Structures are given as C-alpha cells and as structure tokens.
PDB file of C-alpha atoms and ligand atoms in Angstrom:
ATOM      1  CA  MET A   1      95.404 114.234  41.737  1.00  0.00           C
ATOM      2  CA  SER A   2      97.583 114.261  38.629  1.00  0.00           C
ATOM      3  CA  ALA A   3     101.192 115.367  38.723  1.00  0.00           C
ATOM      4  CA  VAL A   4     100.247 118.584  37.004  1.00  0.00           C
ATOM      5  CA  ILE A   5      98.229 121.109  38.904  1.00  0.00           C
ATOM      6  CA  THR A   6      94.778 121.472  37.426  1.00  0.00           C
ATOM      7  CA  ARG A   7      94.645 124.200  34.817  1.00  0.00           C
ATOM      8  CA  GLU A   8      91.190 123.778  33.356  1.00  0.00           C
ATOM      9  CA  GLY A   9      88.506 126.055  34.646  1.00  0.00           C
ATOM     10  CA  GLY A  10      90.213 129.316  33.842  1.00  0.00           C
ATOM     11  CA  GLU A  11      92.224 131.901  35.681  1.00  0.00           C
ATOM     12  CA  ARG A  12      90.954 131.110  39.130  1.00  0.00           C
ATOM     13  CA  SER A  13      92.048 127.493  39.182  1.00  0.00           C
ATOM     14  CA  ARG A  14      95.681 128.331  38.427  1.00  0.00           C
ATOM     15  CA  ALA A  15      98.111 128.413  41.294  1.00  0.00           C
ATOM     16  CA  THR A  16      99.908 131.720  41.736  1.00  0.00           C
ATOM     17  CA  VAL A  17     103.663 131.646  42.277  1.00  0.00           C
ATOM     18  CA  LEU A  18     105.511 134.630  43.715  1.00  0.00           C
ATOM     19  CA  VAL A  19     109.086 134.679  42.402  1.00  0.00           C
ATOM     20  CA  VAL A  20     111.364 136.781  44.622  1.00  0.00           C
ATOM     21  CA  GLU A  21     114.609 137.159  42.689  1.00  0.00           C
ATOM     22  CA  ASP A  22     116.782 140.186  41.990  1.00  0.00           C
ATOM     23  CA  GLU A  23     118.700 138.756  39.029  1.00  0.00           C
ATOM     24  CA  ALA A  24     116.533 139.786  36.096  1.00  0.00           C
ATOM     25  CA  HIS A  25     117.508 136.991  33.713  1.00  0.00           C
ATOM     26  CA  ILE A  26     116.809 134.290  36.314  1.00  0.00           C
ATOM     27  CA  ALA A  27     113.478 135.890  37.212  1.00  0.00           C
ATOM     28  CA  ALA A  28     112.486 136.138  33.538  1.00  0.00           C
ATOM     29  CA  GLY A  29     113.443 132.497  32.886  1.00  0.00           C
ATOM     30  CA  LEU A  30     111.467 131.299  35.890  1.00  0.00           C
ATOM     31  CA  LYS A  31     108.446 133.384  34.926  1.00  0.00           C
ATOM     32  CA  LEU A  32     108.425 132.081  31.354  1.00  0.00           C
ATOM     33  CA  ASN A  33     108.741 128.445  32.336  1.00  0.00           C
ATOM     34  CA  LEU A  34     106.269 128.590  35.207  1.00  0.00           C
ATOM     35  CA  GLU A  35     103.751 130.256  32.891  1.00  0.00           C
ATOM     36  CA  LEU A  36     104.328 127.553  30.286  1.00  0.00           C
ATOM     37  CA  ASP A  37     103.522 125.056  33.040  1.00  0.00           C
ATOM     38  CA  GLY A  38     100.213 126.824  33.652  1.00  0.00           C
ATOM     39  CA  TYR A  39     100.944 128.969  36.699  1.00  0.00           C
ATOM     40  CA  ARG A  40     100.171 132.611  37.227  1.00  0.00           C
ATOM     41  CA  VAL A  41     103.454 134.335  38.126  1.00  0.00           C
ATOM     42  CA  VAL A  42     104.134 137.572  39.955  1.00  0.00           C
ATOM     43  CA  LEU A  43     107.639 138.956  40.427  1.00  0.00           C
ATOM     44  CA  ALA A  44     109.403 140.810  43.217  1.00  0.00           C
ATOM     45  CA  ARG A  45     113.034 142.004  43.183  1.00  0.00           C
ATOM     46  CA  SER A  46     113.404 142.686  46.890  1.00  0.00           C
ATOM     47  CA  LEU A  47     111.945 141.739  50.265  1.00  0.00           C
ATOM     48  CA  ARG A  48     110.026 145.009  50.278  1.00  0.00           C
ATOM     49  CA  GLU A  49     108.443 144.193  46.911  1.00  0.00           C
ATOM     50  CA  ALA A  50     107.729 140.647  48.065  1.00  0.00           C
ATOM     51  CA  ALA A  51     105.800 141.919  51.077  1.00  0.00           C
ATOM     52  CA  ALA A  52     103.839 144.262  48.810  1.00  0.00           C
ATOM     53  CA  GLN A  53     103.030 141.472  46.319  1.00  0.00           C
ATOM     54  CA  LEU A  54     101.758 139.215  49.114  1.00  0.00           C
ATOM     55  CA  LEU A  55      99.051 141.805  49.643  1.00  0.00           C
ATOM     56  CA  GLU A  56      98.558 143.083  46.111  1.00  0.00           C
ATOM     57  CA  ALA A  57      98.553 139.782  44.197  1.00  0.00           C
ATOM     58  CA  ALA A  58      96.932 137.625  46.869  1.00  0.00           C
ATOM     59  CA  PRO A  59      96.186 134.843  47.249  1.00  0.00           C
ATOM     60  CA  ILE A  60      99.730 133.610  46.596  1.00  0.00           C
ATOM     61  CA  ASP A  61     100.032 129.811  46.588  1.00  0.00           C
ATOM     62  CA  LEU A  62     103.792 129.324  46.627  1.00  0.00           C
ATOM     63  CA  ILE A  63     106.929 131.454  46.939  1.00  0.00           C
ATOM     64  CA  LEU A  64     110.248 130.903  45.189  1.00  0.00           C
ATOM     65  CA  LEU A  65     112.551 132.896  47.421  1.00  0.00           C
ATOM     66  CA  ASP A  66     116.096 133.908  46.571  1.00  0.00           C
ATOM     67  CA  VAL A  67     118.288 134.189  49.667  1.00  0.00           C
ATOM     68  CA  MET A  68     120.479 137.173  48.815  1.00  0.00           C
ATOM     69  CA  LEU A  69     118.348 140.198  47.953  1.00  0.00           C
ATOM     70  CA  PRO A  70     119.207 143.892  47.680  1.00  0.00           C
ATOM     71  CA  ASP A  71     117.513 144.712  50.995  1.00  0.00           C
ATOM     72  CA  GLY A  72     118.838 141.741  52.908  1.00  0.00           C
ATOM     73  CA  GLU A  73     118.800 137.974  53.321  1.00  0.00           C
ATOM     74  CA  SER A  74     115.426 136.336  53.118  1.00  0.00           C
ATOM     75  CA  TYR A  75     115.659 134.074  56.189  1.00  0.00           C
ATOM     76  CA  GLY A  76     114.024 136.687  58.397  1.00  0.00           C
ATOM     77  CA  PHE A  77     111.290 137.291  55.826  1.00  0.00           C
ATOM     78  CA  CYS A  78     110.508 133.577  55.750  1.00  0.00           C
ATOM     79  CA  LYS A  79     110.505 133.298  59.522  1.00  0.00           C
ATOM     80  CA  GLN A  80     108.165 136.310  59.773  1.00  0.00           C
ATOM     81  CA  LEU A  81     105.745 134.628  57.382  1.00  0.00           C
ATOM     82  CA  ARG A  82     105.644 131.526  59.543  1.00  0.00           C
ATOM     83  CA  ASP A  83     105.438 133.498  62.784  1.00  0.00           C
ATOM     84  CA  SER A  84     102.402 135.312  61.430  1.00  0.00           C
ATOM     85  CA  GLY A  85     100.643 132.072  60.506  1.00  0.00           C
ATOM     86  CA  GLN A  86     101.247 131.880  56.724  1.00  0.00           C
ATOM     87  CA  TYR A  87     101.825 128.270  55.784  1.00  0.00           C
ATOM     88  CA  LEU A  88     102.098 128.526  52.017  1.00  0.00           C
ATOM     89  CA  PRO A  89     105.011 126.539  50.549  1.00  0.00           C
ATOM     90  CA  VAL A  90     108.333 128.384  50.305  1.00  0.00           C
ATOM     91  CA  ILE A  91     111.199 127.070  48.187  1.00  0.00           C
ATOM     92  CA  MET A  92     114.475 128.899  48.733  1.00  0.00           C
ATOM     93  CA  LEU A  93     116.822 129.550  45.819  1.00  0.00           C
ATOM     94  CA  THR A  94     120.415 130.116  46.701  1.00  0.00           C
ATOM     95  CA  ALA A  95     123.878 130.074  45.243  1.00  0.00           C
ATOM     96  CA  ARG A  96     125.093 128.671  48.513  1.00  0.00           C
ATOM     97  CA  SER A  97     125.254 124.928  48.753  1.00  0.00           C
ATOM     98  CA  ALA A  98     126.873 124.641  52.158  1.00  0.00           C
ATOM     99  CA  ALA A  99     124.946 122.374  54.492  1.00  0.00           C
ATOM    100  CA  GLU A 100     124.719 125.017  57.202  1.00  0.00           C
ATOM    101  CA  GLU A 101     122.987 127.398  54.789  1.00  0.00           C
ATOM    102  CA  ARG A 102     120.473 124.719  53.800  1.00  0.00           C
ATOM    103  CA  VAL A 103     119.797 124.106  57.455  1.00  0.00           C
ATOM    104  CA  ARG A 104     119.372 127.818  58.072  1.00  0.00           C
ATOM    105  CA  GLY A 105     116.838 128.046  55.237  1.00  0.00           C
ATOM    106  CA  LEU A 106     114.846 125.098  56.504  1.00  0.00           C
ATOM    107  CA  ASP A 107     115.031 126.347  60.089  1.00  0.00           C
ATOM    108  CA  SER A 108     113.563 129.676  59.022  1.00  0.00           C
ATOM    109  CA  GLY A 109     110.510 127.839  57.723  1.00  0.00           C
ATOM    110  CA  ALA A 110     111.308 127.068  54.084  1.00  0.00           C
ATOM    111  CA  ASP A 111     109.846 123.782  52.827  1.00  0.00           C
ATOM    112  CA  ASP A 112     112.490 123.063  50.272  1.00  0.00           C
ATOM    113  CA  TYR A 113     115.763 124.310  48.942  1.00  0.00           C
ATOM    114  CA  MET A 114     117.251 124.607  45.429  1.00  0.00           C
ATOM    115  CA  PRO A 115     120.930 125.426  45.041  1.00  0.00           C
ATOM    116  CA  LYS A 116     121.765 127.611  42.032  1.00  0.00           C
ATOM    117  CA  PRO A 117     122.404 126.891  39.281  1.00  0.00           C
ATOM    118  CA  PHE A 118     119.379 124.633  39.263  1.00  0.00           C
ATOM    119  CA  VAL A 119     117.982 122.290  36.651  1.00  0.00           C
ATOM    120  CA  LEU A 120     114.695 123.820  35.574  1.00  0.00           C
ATOM    121  CA  SER A 121     112.792 120.550  35.234  1.00  0.00           C
ATOM    122  CA  GLU A 122     113.795 119.630  38.787  1.00  0.00           C
ATOM    123  CA  LEU A 123     112.672 122.996  40.129  1.00  0.00           C
ATOM    124  CA  LEU A 124     109.301 122.673  38.366  1.00  0.00           C
ATOM    125  CA  ALA A 125     108.899 119.169  39.804  1.00  0.00           C
ATOM    126  CA  ARG A 126     109.573 120.546  43.290  1.00  0.00           C
ATOM    127  CA  VAL A 127     107.006 123.293  42.757  1.00  0.00           C
ATOM    128  CA  ARG A 128     104.378 120.706  41.784  1.00  0.00           C
ATOM    129  CA  SER A 129     105.327 118.533  44.705  1.00  0.00           C
ATOM    130  CA  ALA A 130     105.198 121.382  47.236  1.00  0.00           C
ATOM    131  CA  LEU A 131     101.772 122.453  45.970  1.00  0.00           C
ATOM    132  CA  ARG A 132     100.488 118.883  46.194  1.00  0.00           C
ATOM    133  CA  ARG A 133     101.749 118.556  49.748  1.00  0.00           C
ATOM    134  CA  SER A 134     100.119 121.808  50.727  1.00  0.00           C
ATOM    135  CA  GLY A 135      96.788 120.451  49.449  1.00  0.00           C
ATOM    136  CA  TRP A 136      96.822 123.319  47.037  1.00  0.00           C
ATOM    137  CA  ARG A 137      94.130 125.734  48.085  1.00  0.00           C
ATOM    138  CA  GLN A 138      91.740 122.932  48.893  1.00  0.00           C
ATOM    139  CA  GLN A 139      90.919 124.393  52.247  1.00  0.00           C
ATOM    140  CA  ASP A 140      90.764 127.914  50.845  1.00  0.00           C
ATOM    141  CA  ALA A 141      88.584 127.392  47.782  1.00  0.00           C
ATOM    142  CA  PRO A 142      84.991 127.908  48.795  1.00  0.00           C
ATOM    143  CA  ALA A 143      82.565 125.521  47.135  1.00  0.00           C
ATOM    144  CA  ASP A 144      80.630 128.456  45.726  1.00  0.00           C
ATOM    145  CA  GLU A 145      83.628 129.977  43.971  1.00  0.00           C
ATOM    146  CA  THR A 146      82.388 129.062  40.502  1.00  0.00           C
ATOM    147  CA  ASN A 147      78.736 129.702  41.234  1.00  0.00           C
ATOM    148  CA  ARG A 148      78.566 133.051  42.929  1.00  0.00           C
ATOM    149  CA  GLY A 149      75.803 134.518  40.833  1.00  0.00           C
ATOM    150  CA  LYS A 150      74.974 138.188  40.401  1.00  0.00           C
ATOM    151  CA  LEU A 151      74.944 141.295  42.547  1.00  0.00           C
ATOM    152  CA  ARG A 152      73.050 144.522  41.937  1.00  0.00           C
ATOM    153  CA  PHE A 153      73.365 147.680  44.015  1.00  0.00           C
ATOM    154  CA  GLY A 154      73.085 151.351  43.155  1.00  0.00           C
ATOM    155  CA  SER A 155      73.773 151.573  39.439  1.00  0.00           C
ATOM    156  CA  ALA A 156      76.119 148.582  39.539  1.00  0.00           C
ATOM    157  CA  GLU A 157      75.588 145.146  38.057  1.00  0.00           C
ATOM    158  CA  ILE A 158      78.116 142.427  38.764  1.00  0.00           C
ATOM    159  CA  ASP A 159      78.134 138.901  37.423  1.00  0.00           C
ATOM    160  CA  PHE A 160      80.752 137.139  39.543  1.00  0.00           C
ATOM    161  CA  ASP A 161      80.792 134.074  37.314  1.00  0.00           C
ATOM    162  CA  THR A 162      81.452 135.803  33.995  1.00  0.00           C
ATOM    163  CA  HIS A 163      83.401 138.758  35.530  1.00  0.00           C
ATOM    164  CA  SER A 164      81.060 141.109  33.724  1.00  0.00           C
ATOM    165  CA  VAL A 165      80.823 144.354  35.688  1.00  0.00           C
ATOM    166  CA  THR A 166      79.063 147.580  34.832  1.00  0.00           C
ATOM    167  CA  ALA A 167      78.481 150.785  36.795  1.00  0.00           C
ATOM    168  CA  ALA A 168      75.968 153.322  35.471  1.00  0.00           C
ATOM    169  CA  GLY A 169      75.850 151.212  32.315  1.00  0.00           C
ATOM    170  CA  LYS A 170      79.589 151.463  31.661  1.00  0.00           C
ATOM    171  CA  PRO A 171      81.882 148.448  31.790  1.00  0.00           C
ATOM    172  CA  VAL A 172      84.317 148.250  34.720  1.00  0.00           C
ATOM    173  CA  ARG A 173      87.451 146.147  34.581  1.00  0.00           C
ATOM    174  CA  MET A 174      88.076 144.564  37.977  1.00  0.00           C
ATOM    175  CA  THR A 175      90.894 142.301  39.107  1.00  0.00           C
ATOM    176  CA  GLN A 176      90.108 138.903  40.636  1.00  0.00           C
ATOM    177  CA  LEU A 177      91.102 140.189  44.055  1.00  0.00           C
ATOM    178  CA  GLU A 178      88.797 143.205  43.752  1.00  0.00           C
ATOM    179  CA  LEU A 179      85.958 140.869  42.764  1.00  0.00           C
ATOM    180  CA  ASP A 180      86.745 138.541  45.672  1.00  0.00           C
ATOM    181  CA  LEU A 181      86.632 141.501  48.049  1.00  0.00           C
ATOM    182  CA  LEU A 182      83.349 142.745  46.613  1.00  0.00           C
ATOM    183  CA  TYR A 183      81.911 139.237  46.843  1.00  0.00           C
ATOM    184  CA  TYR A 184      82.909 138.942  50.488  1.00  0.00           C
ATOM    185  CA  PHE A 185      81.269 142.312  51.196  1.00  0.00           C
ATOM    186  CA  SER A 186      78.103 141.196  49.402  1.00  0.00           C
ATOM    187  CA  GLN A 187      77.949 138.046  51.537  1.00  0.00           C
ATOM    188  CA  ASN A 188      78.319 140.126  54.696  1.00  0.00           C
ATOM    189  CA  ALA A 189      76.256 143.169  53.802  1.00  0.00           C
ATOM    190  CA  GLY A 190      75.376 145.411  56.728  1.00  0.00           C
ATOM    191  CA  ARG A 191      78.062 143.994  59.006  1.00  0.00           C
ATOM    192  CA  VAL A 192      81.193 145.934  59.973  1.00  0.00           C
ATOM    193  CA  LEU A 193      84.199 143.999  58.640  1.00  0.00           C
ATOM    194  CA  SER A 194      87.579 144.673  60.215  1.00  0.00           C
ATOM    195  CA  ARG A 195      90.716 145.009  58.096  1.00  0.00           C
ATOM    196  CA  ASP A 196      92.098 141.902  59.789  1.00  0.00           C
ATOM    197  CA  GLU A 197      89.016 139.884  58.883  1.00  0.00           C
ATOM    198  CA  LEU A 198      89.176 141.063  55.266  1.00  0.00           C
ATOM    199  CA  LEU A 199      92.888 140.226  55.026  1.00  0.00           C
ATOM    200  CA  GLU A 200      92.281 136.795  56.467  1.00  0.00           C
ATOM    201  CA  ARG A 201      89.178 135.877  54.494  1.00  0.00           C
ATOM    202  CA  VAL A 202      89.844 137.575  51.139  1.00  0.00           C
ATOM    203  CA  TRP A 203      93.642 137.841  51.008  1.00  0.00           C
ATOM    204  CA  LYS A 204      94.154 134.614  53.006  1.00  0.00           C
ATOM    205  CA  LEU A 205      96.692 136.454  55.155  1.00  0.00           C
ATOM    206  CA  ARG A 206      96.731 136.086  58.908  1.00  0.00           C
ATOM    207  CA  ASN A 207      98.183 138.788  61.147  1.00  0.00           C
ATOM    208  CA  ALA A 208      99.334 140.773  58.142  1.00  0.00           C
ATOM    209  CA  PRO A 209     101.351 143.785  59.259  1.00  0.00           C
ATOM    210  CA  ASN A 210     100.199 146.176  56.545  1.00  0.00           C
ATOM    211  CA  THR A 211      96.484 146.771  56.747  1.00  0.00           C
ATOM    212  CA  ARG A 212      96.757 149.924  54.586  1.00  0.00           C
ATOM    213  CA  SER A 213      96.404 147.667  51.549  1.00  0.00           C
ATOM    214  CA  VAL A 214      92.765 147.098  52.469  1.00  0.00           C
ATOM    215  CA  ASP A 215      92.141 150.846  52.441  1.00  0.00           C
ATOM    216  CA  ASN A 216      93.632 151.105  48.951  1.00  0.00           C
ATOM    217  CA  PHE A 217      91.273 148.422  47.701  1.00  0.00           C
ATOM    218  CA  ILE A 218      88.262 150.079  49.331  1.00  0.00           C
ATOM    219  CA  ALA A 219      89.271 153.303  47.569  1.00  0.00           C
ATOM    220  CA  ARG A 220      89.200 151.423  44.278  1.00  0.00           C
ATOM    221  CA  LEU A 221      85.726 149.976  44.943  1.00  0.00           C
ATOM    222  CA  ARG A 222      84.528 153.487  45.777  1.00  0.00           C
ATOM    223  CA  ARG A 223      85.993 154.858  42.535  1.00  0.00           C
ATOM    224  CA  TYR A 224      84.204 152.151  40.564  1.00  0.00           C
ATOM    225  CA  PHE A 225      80.842 152.244  42.256  1.00  0.00           C
ATOM    226  CA  GLU A 226      80.218 155.311  44.390  1.00  0.00           C
ATOM    227  CA  PRO A 227      78.469 158.250  42.689  1.00  0.00           C
ATOM    228  CA  LEU A 228      80.658 160.493  44.886  1.00  0.00           C
ATOM    229  CA  PRO A 229      83.768 158.492  45.922  1.00  0.00           C
ATOM    230  CA  ASP A 230      84.619 161.090  48.585  1.00  0.00           C
ATOM    231  CA  LYS A 231      81.158 160.745  50.139  1.00  0.00           C
ATOM    232  CA  PRO A 232      80.617 156.990  50.040  1.00  0.00           C
ATOM    233  CA  VAL A 233      77.180 155.564  50.732  1.00  0.00           C
ATOM    234  CA  HIS A 234      77.825 151.891  49.854  1.00  0.00           C
ATOM    235  CA  PHE A 235      81.330 151.226  51.243  1.00  0.00           C
ATOM    236  CA  VAL A 236      81.170 153.041  54.537  1.00  0.00           C
ATOM    237  CA  SER A 237      84.052 153.491  56.998  1.00  0.00           C
ATOM    238  CA  HIS A 238      83.641 152.826  60.689  1.00  0.00           C
ATOM    239  CA  ARG A 239      86.515 154.582  62.349  1.00  0.00           C
ATOM    240  CA  GLY A 240      88.828 152.189  64.121  1.00  0.00           C
ATOM    241  CA  ALA A 241      86.586 149.232  63.276  1.00  0.00           C
ATOM    242  CA  GLY A 242      86.584 148.658  59.536  1.00  0.00           C
ATOM    243  CA  TYR A 243      84.130 148.889  56.665  1.00  0.00           C
ATOM    244  CA  LYS A 244      80.479 148.110  56.084  1.00  0.00           C
ATOM    245  CA  PHE A 245      78.826 147.390  52.725  1.00  0.00           C
ATOM    246  CA  LEU A 246      75.347 148.875  52.346  1.00  0.00           C
ATOM    247  CA  PRO A 247      73.772 147.748  49.047  1.00  0.00           C
ATOM    248  CA  ALA A 248      70.824 150.126  49.413  1.00  0.00           C
ATOM    249  CA  GLY A 249      73.061 153.054  50.393  1.00  0.00           C
ATOM    250  CA  ASP A 250      73.516 154.800  53.697  1.00  0.00           C
ATOM    251  CA  PRO A 251      70.131 156.243  54.708  1.00  0.00           C
ATOM    252  CA  GLY A 252      71.894 158.836  56.876  1.00  0.00           C
ATOM    253  CA  LYS A 253      73.616 160.273  53.810  1.00  0.00           C
ATOM    254  CA  ALA A 254      70.872 159.883  51.233  1.00  0.00           C
TER     255      ALA A 254
HETATM  256 CA1   CA B 301     120.158 137.314  44.633  1.00  0.00          CA
END
C-alpha cells in the first residue's frame, strides 16, 4: 500500500475523518488540508455533535479529537467508544504537553497524540499512518461494494453503482449512507432487521447508544419511496423488533 490512502474510485474509496474541534480556525484549517489530501471531512464542535456525526456521517474511519471541548473533556468520550467496541483510530489534539496528559489520552483509548500547536505535515503523516495500521476499512468493505447492480420495487428504480435513483419517474438524491441502508435492506428483503443489526452492518457501529438515528433514516426512505409515507408498505415496522423491507409491498395493507 502506498503512503497515500487510495483516492481513485470515487467518493466511496475516500476515508472519512471526523474532526472534533471547537476552535473554528483550527477546524477550518484541518478540514481544508485533509480535503486537499483526499479525505472526506466532517466537523463537530462538541462531544454532543461528535456523537451525532458518528451516526449521521457513518462510516467514520478516523477521529481527530480535541481534548478540551465546550461540553467537557474528551477522555470519557474516547473511553466510551472503546468500551462499546469501536476500534477506529483516534488521534487526540491537545494544548497540553504534560506527560501525564498524554498518558491519560492513551489510557482512554486514543491511538496517538498531537500537542498543539502542531506541524500540519506531521499531523497528516500521523493520519495516514493510523489509517494504514487500522487496515483502513479492509475488513469493512464488502467485495460487492462497486458491483451492487440495480434494484426495482414499487415505482422505484435504483442503480447502486451509478447512484441513479428515481421514484415514480422523478430523480431522488440520496446520500451514500441512505444508499448503503437501502442496499442492506434489499439484500435481506423479508427479514426483520433490528436497529442494532442495522447500526452494526450499515453504520459499522457496535452497541451504539442512540438507535433513534435508524428511525430517522427509515423515515427518509419512506419519504422517498412510499406512496403514503405514513402508511408504509415497503419499509414496515415491527414493534420492538425492527424493520422489514418488502419489495412487493405489504399484502396485508394492499
Ligand atoms: Ca478546545
């Protein structure tokens, strides 16, 4: 593998970096330079926003995590990630250079540590290195990711490879995560999928605390594809269990 993470192959092959930093000029500088290096970048200004982005912008491949944030220090956040089985690389950014603080960061599960002010080229090298060590998404990228083919149900036509989506003949703009979710449903049609399974298989999050995010995404799929989003026949709820995708519609509600 080259020193630079593979960028060819479009959006999907780019690693996504979550930058958690409350100082706007630092966040903007990191975003610009990471994007120039070929990464997709999402920003969070607090621990609360970071937790939301882990769900909303998933899958995240690496986190740059400032220590002092408006809603607290990030050691606990990092430890929670590890306790819940998330092993993505975390590099902590901190103004503190005292050895005990470095130790505290590493003890909480961070992989690496950059004291501020940092040299940008060194930080970017550490990002590349951390992603290489983590075997960047090798275990997560299904072999069929670039050859998923087409899906038709109801009035919807989806080409997963070209991202071309129409419903009732009208184009629908879907995010990669929405497409990934729809693809997972299509591969498991007729089976009840729990929120935990969806978070683990689509979001790549294990034991995620906030399963409401799944419901929000189901609501979006219903808005795109259900003739009557309030009376869904394709993305059907099973109370307390999860959701089932029925390409032909729910015969009980037809
Ligand atoms: Ca800060």
